[in-house]
């Protein structure tokens, strides 16, 4: 009729955990270069599998095996919201990360222009005003001579560019997200020739 009571501490079986973090948004509208990263912990000696899911539970990246305690990057993501599911290969226990949102500019980056000062007889005195739209904002502008390749203005926030010749230029705009537009041509019209015919048949042109 003797009895005894033994207390046994049972340690937690499922220790696996995952923490995700936002890394990069989309650079240019329509691109798929967003990125996040995650760190796994508490997994067994056999490592873990990880998968990337969209917020609607559709899979974005199939299972990959790892045993790393370091931060793991996930790149090449389009705009959307994602989470990471990790599964311990020893216990088959799994854990989901928090949701991470990859954002994109609402409209593509573009630039338009107005010739706000035409070329005069002084020469090299034309002016253009650049008007950017879309992208991430905080714009910078580059202006290059089309034929020579000489840089008239390296990337700079100045959008009113002076001292232009009557030639062709290429303009590009860059935003705070690092997106750069394709080059757009700006042609500064040359001065119209002035022709004077006097009674003696002498012809003078300018320039």
Short mmCIF file of C-alpha atoms in Angstrom, two decimals:
data_model
loop_
_atom_site.label_atom_id
_atom_site.label_comp_id
_atom_site.label_asym_id
_atom_site.label_seq_id
_atom_site.Cartn_x
_atom_site.Cartn_y
_atom_site.Cartn_z
CA UNK A 1 0.00 0.00 0.00
CA UNK A 2 3.01 2.30 -0.15
CA UNK A 3 3.02 5.03 -2.77
CA UNK A 4 5.52 7.60 -3.94
CA UNK A 5 5.26 10.74 -6.03
CA UNK A 6 7.88 11.67 -8.57
CA UNK A 7 8.02 15.09 -10.25
CA UNK A 8 9.37 15.09 -13.77
CA UNK A 9 10.15 18.30 -15.63
CA UNK A 10 9.28 18.00 -19.28
CA UNK A 11 11.13 20.56 -21.34
CA UNK A 12 9.30 22.31 -24.18
CA UNK A 13 9.34 20.26 -27.36
CA UNK A 14 8.77 23.01 -29.91
CA UNK A 15 11.41 25.73 -29.64
CA UNK A 16 11.60 26.80 -33.28
CA UNK A 17 11.14 30.48 -34.03
CA UNK A 18 11.49 32.92 -36.91
CA UNK A 19 11.83 36.70 -37.16
CA UNK A 20 11.47 38.46 -40.53
CA UNK A 21 12.51 41.99 -41.50
CA UNK A 22 11.94 44.32 -44.44
CA UNK A 23 15.06 44.94 -46.55
CA UNK A 24 14.22 46.68 -49.84
CA UNK A 25 11.17 48.04 -51.63
CA UNK A 26 10.73 47.87 -55.41
CA UNK A 27 13.27 50.12 -57.16
CA UNK A 28 11.24 51.01 -60.27
CA UNK A 29 7.50 50.59 -60.78
CA UNK A 30 6.81 47.22 -62.40
CA UNK A 31 10.08 45.63 -61.26
CA UNK A 32 10.46 42.57 -59.04
CA UNK A 33 13.50 43.42 -56.94
CA UNK A 34 12.00 43.75 -53.49
CA UNK A 35 13.72 41.96 -50.62
CA UNK A 36 13.28 40.79 -47.05
CA UNK A 37 15.36 38.73 -44.65
CA UNK A 38 14.70 36.36 -41.77
CA UNK A 39 16.48 34.63 -38.92
CA UNK A 40 15.53 31.17 -37.59
CA UNK A 41 16.20 29.87 -34.10
CA UNK A 42 15.54 26.86 -31.92
CA UNK A 43 15.77 24.24 -34.68
CA UNK A 44 17.31 20.78 -34.31
CA UNK A 45 20.53 19.33 -35.62
CA UNK A 46 18.89 18.42 -38.91
CA UNK A 47 18.26 22.09 -39.76
CA UNK A 48 15.02 23.46 -41.15
CA UNK A 49 13.08 24.05 -44.36
CA UNK A 50 11.80 27.49 -45.19
CA UNK A 51 9.14 28.65 -47.64
CA UNK A 52 7.98 32.13 -48.69
CA UNK A 53 4.22 32.73 -48.83
CA UNK A 54 2.09 35.64 -49.95
CA UNK A 55 -0.44 37.03 -47.50
CA UNK A 56 -3.20 35.01 -49.23
CA UNK A 57 -1.22 31.82 -48.41
CA UNK A 58 -0.17 31.15 -52.00
CA UNK A 59 3.45 30.08 -52.23
CA UNK A 60 6.03 32.50 -53.64
CA UNK A 61 9.17 30.39 -53.12
CA UNK A 62 9.31 26.63 -52.69
CA UNK A 63 10.98 24.96 -49.70
CA UNK A 64 14.72 25.42 -49.21
CA UNK A 65 16.81 23.60 -46.60
CA UNK A 66 19.14 25.46 -44.26
CA UNK A 67 20.87 25.13 -40.89
CA UNK A 68 22.03 28.73 -40.63
CA UNK A 69 21.65 30.89 -37.53
CA UNK A 70 22.52 33.97 -39.61
CA UNK A 71 20.12 36.29 -41.39
CA UNK A 72 18.93 34.76 -44.68
CA UNK A 73 18.03 37.12 -47.57
CA UNK A 74 14.98 36.63 -49.81
CA UNK A 75 15.31 38.68 -53.01
CA UNK A 76 13.53 39.15 -56.34
CA UNK A 77 10.12 39.82 -54.81
CA UNK A 78 7.38 41.76 -56.60
CA UNK A 79 5.16 44.21 -54.75
CA UNK A 80 3.05 42.49 -52.09
CA UNK A 81 2.90 41.18 -48.53
CA UNK A 82 4.81 38.04 -47.52
CA UNK A 83 5.62 35.78 -44.59
CA UNK A 84 8.16 33.01 -43.98
CA UNK A 85 7.21 29.52 -42.79
CA UNK A 86 10.00 27.43 -41.29
CA UNK A 87 9.74 23.75 -40.40
CA UNK A 88 12.12 21.89 -38.09
CA UNK A 89 13.44 18.86 -39.98
CA UNK A 90 13.83 16.86 -36.76
CA UNK A 91 10.46 17.49 -35.13
CA UNK A 92 8.36 18.67 -38.10
CA UNK A 93 7.19 21.57 -35.97
CA UNK A 94 6.66 24.80 -37.89
CA UNK A 95 6.41 28.52 -37.25
CA UNK A 96 5.29 31.52 -39.32
CA UNK A 97 6.97 34.92 -39.28
CA UNK A 98 5.25 38.26 -39.14
CA UNK A 99 3.99 39.70 -42.43
CA UNK A 100 6.37 41.95 -44.40
CA UNK A 101 5.09 44.37 -47.06
CA UNK A 102 7.14 45.20 -50.16
CA UNK A 103 6.02 48.54 -51.60
CA UNK A 104 6.32 50.08 -55.05
CA UNK A 105 5.91 53.59 -56.50
CA UNK A 106 2.29 54.15 -57.51
CA UNK A 107 3.30 55.42 -60.97
CA UNK A 108 6.41 54.93 -63.14
CA UNK A 109 9.23 57.46 -62.98
CA UNK A 110 9.25 59.86 -65.93
CA UNK A 111 10.48 63.32 -66.87
CA UNK A 112 9.16 66.00 -69.20
CA UNK A 113 10.69 69.36 -70.06
CA UNK A 114 10.04 72.87 -71.29
CA UNK A 115 12.54 75.03 -73.18
CA UNK A 116 12.22 78.10 -70.97
CA UNK A 117 14.90 80.16 -72.76
CA UNK A 118 15.62 79.82 -76.46
CA UNK A 119 19.08 80.28 -77.87
CA UNK A 120 20.02 83.87 -78.76
CA UNK A 121 22.86 85.47 -80.69
CA UNK A 122 24.88 85.52 -77.47
CA UNK A 123 25.20 81.74 -77.79
CA UNK A 124 25.16 78.99 -75.13
CA UNK A 125 22.35 80.71 -73.27
CA UNK A 126 19.38 78.40 -73.77
CA UNK A 127 17.60 76.99 -70.73
CA UNK A 128 15.37 73.98 -70.02
CA UNK A 129 13.16 73.27 -67.02
CA UNK A 130 12.75 69.58 -66.18
CA UNK A 131 9.48 68.28 -64.74
CA UNK A 132 9.63 64.82 -63.11
CA UNK A 133 6.63 62.64 -62.24
CA UNK A 134 6.10 59.33 -60.47
CA UNK A 135 8.72 57.22 -58.76
CA UNK A 136 9.79 57.69 -55.14
CA UNK A 137 10.38 61.46 -55.29
CA UNK A 138 13.48 63.44 -54.26
CA UNK A 139 14.59 63.69 -57.88
CA UNK A 140 18.03 64.27 -59.40
CA UNK A 141 18.75 65.10 -63.04
CA UNK A 142 21.56 64.36 -65.49
CA UNK A 143 22.02 66.11 -68.83
CA UNK A 144 24.51 64.84 -71.43
CA UNK A 145 25.36 66.10 -74.91
CA UNK A 146 24.08 63.46 -77.32
CA UNK A 147 26.91 63.45 -79.87
CA UNK A 148 29.98 64.23 -77.75
CA UNK A 149 28.85 62.45 -74.59
CA UNK A 150 30.03 65.41 -72.52
CA UNK A 151 28.17 65.70 -69.22
CA UNK A 152 26.55 69.13 -68.96
CA UNK A 153 25.10 68.36 -65.52
CA UNK A 154 25.84 65.27 -63.44
CA UNK A 155 23.00 63.94 -61.27
CA UNK A 156 21.86 66.90 -59.18
CA UNK A 157 18.61 68.20 -57.69
CA UNK A 158 18.74 71.29 -59.92
CA UNK A 159 15.95 71.02 -62.49
CA UNK A 160 16.52 74.35 -64.28
CA UNK A 161 19.55 73.92 -66.50
CA UNK A 162 21.23 76.91 -68.17
CA UNK A 163 24.00 77.67 -70.67
CA UNK A 164 22.81 75.23 -73.32
CA UNK A 165 23.89 75.15 -76.95
CA UNK A 166 21.70 74.66 -80.00
CA UNK A 167 22.28 70.89 -80.05
CA UNK A 168 20.75 67.61 -78.88
CA UNK A 169 20.94 66.52 -75.24
CA UNK A 170 19.91 63.39 -73.33
CA UNK A 171 18.20 63.81 -69.96
CA UNK A 172 17.77 61.18 -67.26
CA UNK A 173 16.11 61.45 -63.85
CA UNK A 174 16.89 59.43 -60.71
CA UNK A 175 14.68 59.13 -57.64
CA UNK A 176 15.38 58.39 -53.98
CA UNK A 177 14.77 54.68 -54.55
CA UNK A 178 17.59 54.48 -57.09
CA UNK A 179 15.36 54.16 -60.16
CA UNK A 180 16.77 55.85 -63.28
CA UNK A 181 14.71 56.58 -66.39
CA UNK A 182 15.76 55.78 -69.91
CA UNK A 183 17.36 58.77 -71.62
CA UNK A 184 14.97 61.25 -73.25
CA UNK A 185 16.17 63.57 -76.02
CA UNK A 186 15.99 67.34 -75.74
CA UNK A 187 16.77 69.32 -78.90
CA UNK A 188 17.60 73.00 -78.46
CA UNK A 189 16.73 74.69 -81.77
CA UNK A 190 19.63 76.61 -83.34
CA UNK A 191 19.30 80.29 -84.19
CA UNK A 192 17.52 80.95 -87.46
CA UNK A 193 19.95 82.42 -90.04
CA UNK A 194 19.55 86.13 -90.74
CA UNK A 195 20.04 86.78 -94.46
CA UNK A 196 20.45 90.27 -95.91
CA UNK A 197 20.62 90.80 -99.67
CA UNK A 198 21.55 94.33 -100.65
CA UNK A 199 21.40 95.89 -104.08
CA UNK A 200 25.02 94.94 -104.77
CA UNK A 201 24.24 91.27 -104.27
CA UNK A 202 26.19 90.94 -101.00
CA UNK A 203 24.78 88.26 -98.72
CA UNK A 204 25.38 88.21 -94.96
CA UNK A 205 24.27 85.40 -92.67
CA UNK A 206 24.12 85.14 -88.91
CA UNK A 207 25.43 83.11 -87.33
#
